[in-house]
Amino acid sequence: MRRIDADAGPRARAEAVLAGLDDEQRAAAQAVSGPVCILAGAGTGKTRTITHRIAYGVHTGVFVPEQVLAVTFTARAAGELRARLAGLGVGGVQARTFHAAAMRQLRYFAPRVLGGPMPGLVENKLRLVAAAASRSRLTTDRTSLRDLAGEIEWAKTTLATPEDYPARARAAGREPPFEAAAVAAVYGSYESAKQRDGVLDFEDLLLVTAYALEEHPDVARQVRGQYRHFVVDEYQDVNPLQQRLLDAWLGGRAEVCVVGDPNQTIYSFTGADPDYLLGFADRYPDAQVVKLERDYRSTPQVVGLANRLIGQAPRRRGLPGLRLLGQRAQGPEPRFAEHPDEPAEAAAVAARCRALVDGGTPAAEIAVLFRINAQSEVYENALAGAGVPYVLRGGERFFERPEVREAVVLLRGAAAGGNEPGMLVPAVRDVLASTGWVEHRPPPGGAARDRWQSLAALVDLAVDLVAENPQLDLAGFVAHLAERADAQHAPTVQGVTLASMHAAKGLEWDVVFVVGLVDGVVPIAQSLSRPEAVEEERRLLYVAVTRAREQLALSWSLARNPGAKRTRPRSRFLTGLAPESAPTAPPARRAGKRGKVVLEGEAGELFERLRAWRSQAAQSASVPAYVVFTDATLQAIAETRPATLRELSGLPGVGARKLELYGEDVLATVGS
Ligand code: ATP
Ligand code: MG
């Protein structure tokens, strides 16, 4: 990240902020007053532009940092915004999710608006919905309960009351698990139960906050006096309830900047509506509208695949085509692989991760993305088996992990005992060591390793912070941790990210594996009866593939379990992207006769090409073939397909000398 020198004058800092942008981005960043809308594809620098715009506004004195509220949709994305702002030398700006922002405000205003302290939040919606359903004498199971809760959420985010629900659901083509009238009854009874218990659910938080602003002029005056500039990232996924809150915050003012990509709308099933983004310029006729086309994130190969994928979607009326132009240097072609079953698919991904990490790719620069969280487990097992560290969904609940809570308590205790500035990192290590944690020695597998990694992440964070501020002491570190915990901003844990495609929105990694691409999973089975739901699934895959900076691998397996019939068709979205007759059998290892290694499919074919190259190389150097490379090394190369010398050097049997003699040739053979 480009860091802005804190000692430079404000003018110089403002100029430095602009220097990191292209012409269109710069125009948007300089438009610090009045409505602004950035409508652009993945990786074009929307998030970068809004953070630079905020920094530019602050450095030029147009924005007071504390008066800027930047909102987005996930805690992780809010953390990303804060991190980028900090890198630009801007502190004090509020970057939060809609929920977190509403929660903070409501907590403050609850006594005035609700006549008492902040009510409790509904921890488990399903339990309340189940009780309401049984009052309505409905027989439910897990699935229908979840669907019922989904309908209630949809109704609330689209501002439909129980009375409105039947007509609205029909118009929206919803397929509720029970008759619409019955769903409406459960919804009504769920609401009364909440009121009786004096608790709020997530949607209520937003609704009550909006209501407080709309109905209490003194609250409105105070909040609107505090926040004068609004920024919304990922605005394509705003729902009517969030929009109502945003309007309440604005109170008729037009100091708002929204950015989004209609092709990345992935929450319309839960009530999000990209028309707020597309209609922004109609609502604010003097809006500055900026389009960005250059994709700075991904190689032309990744961009090409993303363009082909979204190009197959039916064009929405009135929607500008947002084709991306890749700006980065050429990279490897995206890979496709078919596997017999899910454990084999996971094993192949894990083996490749292992090779990448051994070759020098930081584990935190790799992600494995899947459609549903249940798919995570087989990858957790495979990565653990391959000795590759991983983190689940970036560890959003990091600060709630017991080991982290314990560590924070101990650190706070140590800080109270006083400490020397300049000694933060050793002090943190000491405190953690008192819990039995041993640096550089992650225990094998499971919960123990997770625990070790959480604590290691705290040390890494201390190291990073000291690099920025060498004088930071334990007390400062503890204060920083409290701030991050409040904002749910987890530190980077060194590990391969395992995340759902939804959770990956807005983020990026050097290497991305998109796995489990079979019809019925992507697109998901429930979507198949409704074309618009299938299109949402396509956009979800688009979000997933556009997370990759350099390497992208897509895979699927013909059966779920080993030994089962291999009947699952690969995802329909791959048509036109992947080779038609997927020749890609598993690059898995099978012991052949007499223990000889047999490789199948693509890996086998590459293995044969590598052998052919080896016999030539051996001949011209007049040495036996095994002196060039052993079969085992060729096998490792065929399985992992290294793309760079660094990756190649991580494989067994590839020393510095061999790398120099044969490295380029091997890469050429792999790439041919
Ligand atoms: P998404 O739609 O996926 O959220 P985005 O439009 O928000 O993507 P960013 O995350 O802001 O895109 O940018 C993608 C990557 O490209 C980032 O690593 C960013 O730093 C880089 N980038 C964007 N613009 C530029 C630029 N002008 N020069 C150099 N790098 C850039
Ligand atoms: Mg973004």
XYZ file of C-alpha atoms and ligand atoms in Angstrom:
704
model
C 0.000 0.000 0.000
C 1.166 3.474 -0.771
C 1.686 5.230 2.505
C 1.406 8.947 2.860
C 4.088 10.655 4.889
C 2.478 12.067 8.022
C 5.083 14.835 8.236
C 4.287 16.301 4.828
C 2.107 19.414 4.740
C -1.608 19.036 3.995
C -1.205 20.294 0.404
C 1.577 17.841 -0.298
C -0.447 15.083 1.283
C -3.471 15.941 -0.823
C -1.309 15.867 -3.958
C 0.218 12.557 -2.953
C -3.266 11.117 -2.490
C -4.233 12.141 -6.026
C -1.016 10.822 -7.519
C -2.146 7.275 -6.812
C -5.172 7.572 -9.079
C -5.888 7.564 -12.802
C -7.712 10.466 -14.470
C -11.271 9.259 -13.939
C -10.594 8.132 -10.397
C -8.963 11.464 -9.684
C -11.965 13.374 -11.004
C -14.174 11.433 -8.594
C -11.775 11.931 -5.692
C -11.657 15.671 -6.268
C -15.434 15.956 -6.378
C -15.638 16.413 -2.620
C -18.891 18.316 -2.539
C -22.261 17.354 -3.948
C -23.551 13.932 -4.950
C -21.163 11.519 -6.649
C -21.875 8.105 -8.130
C -19.221 5.688 -9.296
C -20.618 2.926 -11.408
C -17.903 0.485 -12.321
C -16.836 -3.130 -12.564
C -14.810 -5.309 -10.245
C -11.247 -4.302 -9.490
C -11.495 -0.890 -11.148
C -10.583 0.914 -7.956
C -13.959 1.953 -6.569
C -12.976 1.299 -2.988
C -9.607 2.865 -3.650
C -11.260 5.930 -5.119
C -13.592 6.505 -2.175
C -10.834 6.106 0.382
C -8.647 8.521 -1.604
C -11.584 10.886 -1.974
C -12.050 10.917 1.799
C -8.316 11.439 2.308
C -8.284 14.221 -0.269
C -11.284 15.889 1.377
C -9.619 15.680 4.779
C -6.190 16.889 3.625
C -7.709 19.837 1.758
C -9.736 20.766 4.821
C -13.127 20.283 3.142
C -13.956 17.297 5.375
C -13.549 17.130 9.114
C -12.652 13.439 9.611
C -15.108 12.937 12.481
C -17.921 14.223 10.262
C -17.459 11.576 7.590
C -19.456 8.358 7.809
C -18.465 5.612 5.382
C -20.779 2.623 5.358
C -20.535 -0.773 3.813
C -22.084 -4.193 4.285
C -19.706 -6.507 6.074
C -17.500 -5.998 9.097
C -14.569 -7.251 7.071
C -15.158 -4.668 4.331
C -15.475 -1.916 6.946
C -12.143 -3.050 8.379
C -10.639 -2.911 4.894
C -11.849 0.689 4.515
C -10.333 1.680 7.840
C -7.024 0.004 7.016
C -6.812 1.792 3.666
C -7.673 5.142 5.276
C -5.018 4.629 7.922
C -2.530 3.945 5.109
C -3.456 7.323 3.642
C -2.795 9.084 6.923
C -6.436 9.661 7.808
C -7.774 8.900 11.267
C -11.077 9.687 12.908
C -13.330 8.804 9.966
C -16.143 6.433 10.891
C -16.130 3.387 8.611
C -18.798 0.940 9.684
C -21.455 -1.445 8.560
C -25.001 -0.073 8.497
C -25.703 -2.180 11.552
C -22.690 -1.060 13.531
C -23.390 2.594 12.747
C -27.056 2.260 13.690
C -26.204 0.364 16.853
C -23.844 3.090 18.046
C -26.342 5.840 17.425
C -29.266 4.006 18.920
C -27.353 3.066 22.027
C -26.793 6.745 22.569
C -30.341 7.858 21.816
C -32.270 4.910 23.271
C -33.250 6.657 26.514
C -34.658 9.591 24.568
C -36.326 7.581 21.820
C -37.341 4.372 23.554
C -37.661 5.692 27.064
C -35.055 3.355 28.524
C -31.659 1.797 28.003
C -30.734 0.045 24.778
C -32.950 -3.040 24.464
C -31.379 -6.480 24.102
C -30.838 -7.949 20.665
C -32.463 -11.141 19.430
C -29.674 -13.687 19.549
C -31.488 -16.502 17.861
C -34.171 -15.502 15.430
C -35.031 -19.085 14.539
C -36.182 -19.857 18.056
C -38.587 -16.935 18.081
C -39.832 -17.796 14.593
C -40.370 -21.413 15.635
C -42.428 -20.302 18.627
C -44.484 -17.979 16.413
C -45.005 -20.757 13.862
C -46.240 -23.162 16.477
C -48.661 -20.529 17.768
C -49.981 -20.495 14.206
C -50.182 -24.301 14.332
C -47.724 -24.757 11.491
C -45.590 -27.851 11.415
C -42.047 -26.828 10.583
C -38.690 -28.479 10.065
C -35.254 -26.899 9.897
C -35.549 -25.957 6.254
C -39.019 -24.473 6.402
C -38.090 -22.590 9.563
C -35.079 -21.070 7.894
C -37.216 -20.170 4.886
C -39.824 -18.607 7.159
C -37.156 -16.517 8.878
C -35.857 -15.579 5.403
C -39.319 -14.365 4.384
C -39.638 -12.264 7.535
C -36.220 -10.740 6.911
C -37.080 -10.064 3.308
C -40.344 -8.399 4.353
C -38.592 -6.223 6.904
C -35.731 -5.163 4.652
C -38.210 -4.258 1.926
C -40.341 -2.370 4.478
C -43.376 -4.631 4.096
C -45.649 -4.997 7.133
C -47.396 -8.314 7.898
C -50.507 -6.879 6.224
C -48.503 -5.953 3.111
C -46.715 -9.277 2.917
C -49.096 -11.452 0.832
C -49.494 -8.957 -2.012
C -45.844 -7.888 -1.978
C -44.600 -11.462 -1.919
C -46.787 -12.350 -4.872
C -45.592 -9.348 -6.865
C -41.960 -10.177 -6.122
C -42.397 -13.825 -7.154
C -41.397 -15.121 -3.724
C -41.886 -18.803 -3.059
C -42.682 -18.926 0.656
C -42.650 -22.261 2.484
C -46.323 -21.811 3.512
C -49.269 -19.897 2.169
C -48.580 -16.192 2.138
C -51.357 -15.517 4.657
C -49.819 -18.026 7.053
C -46.382 -16.441 6.679
C -47.929 -13.039 7.362
C -49.516 -14.411 10.539
C -46.207 -15.831 11.760
C -44.489 -12.538 10.936
C -47.088 -10.594 12.945
C -46.866 -12.922 15.891
C -43.056 -12.842 15.811
C -43.173 -9.049 15.964
C -45.569 -9.044 18.933
C -43.420 -11.548 20.800
C -40.385 -9.329 20.351
C -42.281 -6.313 21.549
C -43.533 -8.190 24.593
C -39.981 -9.287 25.465
C -38.600 -5.816 24.778
C -35.950 -7.023 22.327
C -34.896 -5.908 18.855
C -33.755 -7.972 15.894
C -31.128 -6.837 13.370
C -33.644 -5.216 11.062
C -35.275 -3.375 13.985
C -31.943 -1.766 14.772
C -31.980 0.013 11.441
C -35.685 0.687 11.471
C -35.733 2.183 14.960
C -32.686 4.325 14.194
C -34.322 5.658 11.045
C -37.504 6.269 13.009
C -35.600 8.147 15.703
C -34.181 10.488 13.081
C -37.492 10.903 11.280
C -39.634 11.520 14.342
C -37.332 13.198 16.844
C -36.106 16.555 15.558
C -33.580 16.907 18.381
C -32.033 13.506 17.564
C -31.996 14.376 13.877
C -30.322 17.696 14.567
C -27.632 16.097 16.660
C -26.865 13.203 14.276
C -26.969 15.366 11.176
C -24.757 17.917 12.879
C -22.270 15.174 13.629
C -22.229 13.540 10.186
C -22.035 15.746 7.138
C -20.484 13.560 4.451
C -21.652 10.070 3.571
C -19.993 7.398 1.508
C -21.488 4.007 0.656
C -19.366 1.216 -0.800
C -20.983 -1.782 -2.570
C -24.107 0.325 -3.028
C -25.572 -2.160 -5.538
C -26.551 -4.275 -2.531
C -28.419 -1.611 -0.558
C -31.927 -2.624 0.474
C -34.942 -0.345 1.063
C -34.460 -0.445 4.834
C -30.811 0.630 4.592
C -31.724 3.268 2.020
C -34.348 4.623 4.409
C -31.709 4.945 7.111
C -29.308 6.609 4.682
C -32.033 9.086 3.687
C -32.713 9.764 7.354
C -29.035 10.466 7.946
C -28.920 12.779 4.954
C -32.111 14.617 5.895
C -32.426 16.129 2.427
C -28.756 17.011 2.061
C -26.862 15.770 -0.979
C -23.369 15.210 0.432
C -23.291 11.576 -0.526
C -20.962 9.458 -2.637
C -22.063 5.967 -3.652
C -20.051 3.350 -5.508
C -21.069 -0.006 -6.833
C -21.174 -2.560 -9.597
C -24.581 -3.824 -10.742
C -22.906 -7.026 -11.924
C -21.986 -7.772 -8.331
C -25.503 -7.595 -6.910
C -25.650 -10.743 -4.808
C -28.234 -9.964 -2.162
C -31.344 -9.177 -4.194
C -32.952 -12.354 -2.928
C -32.804 -10.866 0.556
C -34.188 -7.519 -0.538
C -31.246 -5.589 -2.026
C -32.116 -3.483 -5.037
C -29.504 -2.327 -7.575
C -32.000 0.241 -8.872
C -30.929 2.597 -6.099
C -27.482 2.627 -7.705
C -28.732 2.735 -11.269
C -31.307 5.416 -10.453
C -28.959 7.608 -8.402
C -28.443 10.124 -11.196
C -32.214 10.443 -11.626
C -32.686 11.160 -7.949
C -29.764 13.612 -7.933
C -29.763 15.251 -11.360
C -26.648 17.276 -10.538
C -24.724 14.154 -9.534
C -21.265 13.659 -10.882
C -21.352 10.192 -12.442
C -18.043 8.440 -12.971
C -17.450 5.241 -14.917
C -14.271 3.245 -14.538
C -13.209 0.510 -16.926
C -9.611 -0.292 -16.184
C -9.175 -3.308 -13.968
C -6.091 -2.837 -11.826
C -6.563 -5.935 -9.766
C -6.338 -8.885 -12.102
C -4.282 -10.183 -14.995
C -5.801 -9.962 -18.494
C -6.375 -13.720 -18.285
C -8.566 -13.404 -15.197
C -10.285 -10.324 -16.592
C -10.968 -12.145 -19.873
C -12.658 -14.995 -18.072
C -14.715 -12.608 -15.932
C -15.843 -10.703 -19.037
C -16.875 -13.923 -20.774
C -18.779 -15.098 -17.725
C -20.786 -11.920 -17.218
C -21.109 -11.425 -20.984
C -23.350 -14.499 -21.036
C -25.853 -12.904 -18.680
C -28.939 -11.434 -20.336
C -28.408 -7.676 -20.553
C -30.555 -5.724 -18.142
C -32.477 -2.954 -19.739
C -30.826 0.410 -19.291
C -27.734 -1.136 -17.827
C -24.494 0.055 -19.375
C -22.212 -2.764 -20.416
C -19.342 -2.768 -17.976
C -16.545 -4.555 -19.752
C -13.301 -4.603 -17.907
C -9.933 -3.784 -19.426
C -7.113 -5.644 -17.701
C -4.210 -3.349 -16.788
C -1.808 -5.799 -15.261
C 0.959 -7.807 -16.896
C 0.074 -11.127 -18.496
C -0.326 -14.028 -16.118
C -1.082 -17.711 -16.230
C -4.300 -18.900 -17.888
C -7.068 -19.799 -15.456
C -7.090 -23.524 -14.782
C -9.996 -25.923 -14.799
C -10.016 -29.292 -13.128
C -12.535 -32.066 -12.811
C -12.259 -34.550 -9.960
C -13.955 -37.834 -9.113
C -15.188 -36.694 -5.698
C -14.973 -33.848 -3.197
C -12.167 -35.223 -1.018
C -10.080 -35.686 -4.180
C -10.858 -32.139 -5.259
C -9.934 -30.810 -1.836
C -6.739 -32.892 -1.747
C -5.654 -31.489 -5.110
C -6.332 -27.906 -3.967
C -4.484 -28.519 -0.707
C -1.480 -30.024 -2.548
C -1.323 -26.990 -4.774
C -1.581 -24.658 -1.766
C 1.242 -26.563 -0.128
C 3.427 -26.134 -3.217
C 2.611 -22.438 -3.444
C 3.388 -21.812 0.207
C 6.607 -23.840 -0.052
C 7.467 -21.782 -3.115
C 7.174 -18.527 -1.182
C 3.577 -17.415 -1.699
C 2.300 -16.153 1.675
C -0.624 -18.312 2.796
C -2.636 -15.142 3.444
C -2.431 -14.418 -0.298
C -4.407 -17.570 -1.153
C -8.152 -18.123 -0.896
C -10.462 -21.071 -1.433
C -13.985 -19.895 -2.196
C -17.134 -22.015 -2.096
C -20.870 -21.490 -2.406
C -22.090 -22.737 0.959
C -20.364 -22.924 4.295
C -20.978 -26.656 4.576
C -18.395 -27.105 1.821
C -15.718 -25.735 4.096
C -15.084 -28.824 6.161
C -13.586 -31.046 3.490
C -11.128 -28.224 2.681
C -10.290 -27.731 6.342
C -9.411 -31.404 6.572
C -7.411 -31.449 3.367
C -5.406 -28.343 4.254
C -4.750 -29.613 7.766
C -3.625 -32.914 6.235
C -1.242 -31.061 3.933
C 0.079 -28.991 6.837
C -1.175 -25.726 5.351
C -2.469 -23.120 7.842
C -5.914 -21.776 7.074
C -8.405 -19.305 8.441
C -12.146 -19.451 8.158
C -13.751 -16.439 6.517
C -10.946 -14.225 7.653
C -11.822 -14.807 11.281
C -14.585 -12.211 11.640
C -15.257 -13.323 15.178
C -11.586 -13.110 16.054
C -12.057 -11.002 19.156
C -14.661 -13.370 20.526
C -12.385 -16.398 20.467
C -11.691 -17.533 24.024
C -7.915 -17.505 23.580
C -8.023 -13.944 22.247
C -10.243 -12.753 25.075
C -7.913 -14.364 27.571
C -4.873 -12.824 25.901
C -6.470 -9.373 25.901
C -7.225 -9.660 29.621
C -3.623 -10.681 30.325
C -2.234 -7.931 28.106
C -4.394 -5.382 29.866
C -3.089 -6.624 33.210
C 0.491 -6.392 32.015
C -0.093 -2.897 30.635
C -1.427 -1.763 34.004
C 1.874 -2.874 35.499
C 3.666 -0.311 33.342
C 6.054 -1.013 30.501
C 8.869 0.462 28.523
C 8.193 2.105 25.214
C 10.080 0.437 22.385
C 9.643 -2.991 23.952
C 6.137 -3.773 22.800
C 6.810 -6.899 20.749
C 8.880 -8.729 23.392
C 6.325 -7.709 26.013
C 3.464 -9.184 23.969
C 5.463 -12.363 23.399
C 6.107 -12.691 27.127
C 2.474 -12.347 28.011
C 1.450 -14.929 25.420
C 4.196 -17.294 26.494
C 2.635 -17.269 29.957
C -0.379 -19.035 28.405
C 1.804 -21.839 27.098
C 2.102 -20.421 23.591
C 5.423 -21.184 21.904
C 6.436 -19.069 18.961
C 7.418 -20.831 15.714
C 5.893 -24.031 16.986
C 2.322 -24.400 15.743
C 0.829 -27.592 17.175
C -0.537 -30.035 14.603
C -4.163 -29.905 13.541
C -7.471 -28.843 14.963
C -8.394 -26.488 17.751
C -4.885 -26.298 19.201
C -3.524 -24.969 15.937
C -6.356 -22.446 15.591
C -5.547 -21.193 19.054
C -1.854 -20.927 18.267
C -2.625 -18.966 15.109
C -4.881 -16.477 16.861
C -2.119 -15.641 19.294
C 0.484 -15.502 16.525
C -1.763 -12.973 14.783
C -1.619 -10.749 17.858
C 2.184 -10.803 17.754
C 2.160 -10.060 14.013
C -0.156 -7.155 14.666
C 2.188 -5.797 17.331
C 5.087 -6.079 14.871
C 3.122 -4.177 12.198
C 2.084 -1.440 14.599
C 5.610 -0.963 15.893
C 6.792 -0.544 12.305
C 4.404 2.408 12.065
C 4.963 3.744 15.538
C 8.148 2.533 17.287
C 7.114 4.240 20.519
C 3.906 2.272 20.918
C 3.710 0.639 24.352
C 1.530 -2.090 25.842
C -1.115 0.371 26.992
C -1.327 1.784 23.478
C -1.503 -1.724 22.043
C -4.320 -2.714 24.395
C -6.227 0.452 23.474
C -5.745 -0.357 19.813
C -7.044 -3.895 20.357
C -10.133 -2.545 22.096
C -10.782 -0.222 19.169
C -10.437 -3.042 16.679
C -12.613 -5.369 18.723
C -15.279 -2.694 18.826
C -15.109 -2.412 15.060
C -14.702 -6.179 14.573
C -11.525 -5.560 12.653
C -9.629 -8.814 12.956
C -5.889 -8.767 12.332
C -4.593 -10.789 9.408
C -4.067 -14.334 10.476
C -1.418 -16.053 8.387
C -3.317 -18.752 6.611
C -5.161 -19.699 3.455
C -8.582 -18.038 3.596
C -11.563 -20.372 3.404
C -14.598 -18.267 2.626
C -18.006 -18.346 1.065
C -18.319 -16.409 -2.172
C -20.606 -13.938 -0.391
C -18.034 -13.246 2.298
C -15.324 -12.634 -0.307
C -16.981 -9.546 -1.772
C -14.668 -6.540 -2.053
C -11.549 -8.533 -1.126
C -8.636 -9.787 -3.240
C -5.910 -12.441 -3.178
C -3.006 -13.371 -5.462
C -4.295 -16.918 -5.855
C -7.954 -17.922 -5.791
C -9.455 -21.410 -6.000
C -13.148 -21.437 -6.778
C -14.318 -24.916 -5.877
C -17.400 -27.118 -5.982
C -18.629 -25.822 -9.336
C -21.385 -28.340 -9.996
C -24.919 -27.591 -11.090
C -27.137 -27.578 -8.038
C -24.427 -25.901 -5.983
C -23.472 -23.104 -8.397
C -26.193 -22.239 -9.321
C -27.677 -23.489 -6.080
C -30.582 -25.922 -6.294
C -33.153 -23.541 -4.799
C -32.503 -21.021 -7.559
C -33.095 -23.330 -10.500
C -36.820 -22.707 -10.828
C -36.407 -18.936 -11.204
C -34.300 -17.452 -13.992
C -33.583 -14.242 -12.062
C -32.312 -16.291 -9.131
C -30.020 -18.219 -11.482
C -28.675 -14.883 -12.732
C -27.900 -13.860 -9.161
C -25.873 -17.069 -8.879
C -23.970 -16.136 -12.015
C -23.127 -12.775 -10.492
C -21.976 -14.554 -7.368
C -19.538 -16.613 -9.432
C -18.452 -13.374 -11.106
C -17.699 -11.910 -7.683
C -15.690 -15.027 -6.843
C -13.517 -15.087 -9.965
C -12.811 -11.358 -9.869
C -11.147 -11.754 -6.443
C -8.027 -13.247 -8.098
C -5.058 -11.026 -8.835
C -2.890 -13.559 -10.649
C -3.848 -17.183 -10.451
C -7.351 -18.500 -10.746
C -8.342 -22.170 -10.567
C -11.881 -23.475 -11.012
C -12.804 -27.031 -10.107
C -15.659 -29.440 -9.582
C -16.171 -33.071 -8.720
C -18.415 -35.651 -10.292
C -19.548 -37.224 -7.022
C -19.726 -35.937 -3.505
C -18.280 -39.000 -1.806
C -15.614 -41.442 -2.958
C -17.158 -44.516 -4.496
C -20.493 -42.828 -5.239
C -21.830 -42.615 -8.800
C -20.091 -39.857 -10.711
C -23.151 -38.169 -12.068
C -22.983 -34.531 -11.061
C -22.831 -32.211 -14.064
C -20.381 -29.360 -13.832
C -21.804 -25.863 -13.407
C -23.721 -24.549 -16.414
C -21.823 -21.259 -16.030
C -18.624 -22.966 -17.174
C -20.004 -23.498 -20.667
C -17.953 -21.307 -22.951
C -15.297 -20.794 -20.284
C -13.868 -24.241 -19.668
C -12.853 -26.685 -22.398
C -15.990 -28.513 -23.571
C -15.019 -32.122 -22.942
C -13.402 -31.633 -19.590
C -10.326 -33.763 -20.129
C -9.184 -32.862 -16.696
C -9.203 -36.006 -14.639
C -7.713 -35.690 -11.184
C -4.068 -34.865 -10.837
C -4.253 -37.209 -7.874
C -1.651 -39.821 -7.267
C -2.521 -43.454 -7.598
C -0.209 -46.249 -6.716
C 0.055 -48.367 -9.832
C 1.540 -51.841 -10.106
C 4.679 -52.382 -8.073
C 4.292 -49.028 -6.392
C 5.066 -47.105 -9.539
C 3.386 -43.752 -9.659
C 0.633 -43.311 -12.185
C -0.713 -39.880 -12.943
C -4.012 -39.379 -14.661
C -5.408 -36.748 -16.971
C -3.680 -33.415 -17.387
C -1.034 -34.155 -14.812
C -0.252 -37.454 -16.526
C 0.019 -35.782 -19.877
C 2.350 -33.134 -18.487
C 4.397 -35.802 -16.744
C 4.960 -37.486 -20.123
C 5.976 -34.187 -21.717
C 8.390 -33.508 -18.883
C 9.911 -36.968 -19.350
C 10.361 -36.333 -23.040
C 12.062 -33.026 -22.286
C 14.238 -34.730 -19.659
C 15.548 -37.384 -22.027
C 16.589 -34.659 -24.465
C 18.246 -32.628 -21.737
C 20.021 -35.739 -20.417
C 21.228 -36.634 -23.881
C 22.667 -33.239 -24.664
C 24.472 -33.124 -21.307
C 25.551 -36.768 -21.630
C 24.230 -37.694 -18.190
C 21.704 -40.281 -17.069
C 18.145 -39.001 -16.962
C 17.815 -39.154 -13.166
C 20.714 -36.726 -12.814
C 18.568 -34.095 -14.518
C 15.514 -34.751 -12.341
C 14.137 -37.860 -10.677
C 10.701 -39.213 -11.530
C 9.504 -38.044 -8.132
C 10.508 -34.472 -8.935
C 8.878 -34.593 -12.362
C 5.779 -35.947 -10.698
C 5.723 -33.092 -8.218
C 6.135 -30.623 -11.084
C 3.320 -32.248 -13.052
C 1.009 -32.159 -10.060
C 1.678 -28.625 -8.944
C 2.362 -26.914 -12.278
C 4.641 -24.184 -10.959
C 4.227 -20.884 -12.783
C 7.333 -19.118 -11.496
C 10.910 -20.010 -10.654
C 10.091 -19.351 -7.039
C 7.320 -21.899 -7.039
C 9.513 -24.388 -8.857
C 12.296 -23.931 -6.333
C 9.934 -25.036 -3.559
C 9.587 -28.553 -4.959
C 11.610 -31.506 -3.701
C 14.746 -32.182 -5.751
C 14.983 -28.678 -7.230
C 18.104 -27.030 -5.845
C 19.674 -23.727 -6.834
C 21.931 -25.291 -9.470
C 19.135 -27.225 -11.141
C 16.968 -24.172 -11.029
C 19.628 -22.275 -12.940
C 20.288 -25.081 -15.447
C 16.738 -26.212 -16.144
C 14.303 -23.804 -14.503
C 13.278 -21.853 -17.582
C 12.946 -24.996 -19.691
C 10.738 -26.659 -17.115
C 8.477 -23.613 -16.857
C 8.233 -23.504 -20.646
C 7.275 -27.182 -20.728
C 4.668 -26.669 -18.016
C 3.258 -23.642 -19.824
C 3.228 -25.184 -23.296
P -14.583 -4.555 -6.190
O -15.686 -4.276 -7.160
O -14.144 -5.969 -6.282
O -14.915 -4.105 -4.807
P -13.029 -2.144 -6.544
O -13.544 -1.461 -7.750
O -13.461 -1.638 -5.228
O -13.314 -3.719 -6.673
P -10.353 -1.786 -5.506
O -10.388 -2.865 -4.487
O -10.477 -0.391 -5.049
O -11.441 -2.111 -6.637
O -9.053 -1.892 -6.406
C -8.599 -3.147 -6.898
C -7.095 -3.204 -6.819
O -6.521 -2.351 -7.812
C -6.554 -2.740 -5.486
O -5.439 -3.528 -5.155
C -6.179 -1.306 -5.767
O -5.187 -0.837 -4.881
C -5.672 -1.388 -7.204
N -5.819 -0.099 -7.928
C -6.975 0.550 -8.178
N -6.745 1.695 -8.858
C -5.417 1.786 -9.034
C -4.545 2.746 -9.657
N -5.002 3.860 -10.235
N -3.222 2.485 -9.649
C -2.743 1.363 -9.054
N -3.495 0.425 -8.452
C -4.824 0.623 -8.431
Mg -14.482 -2.523 -3.648
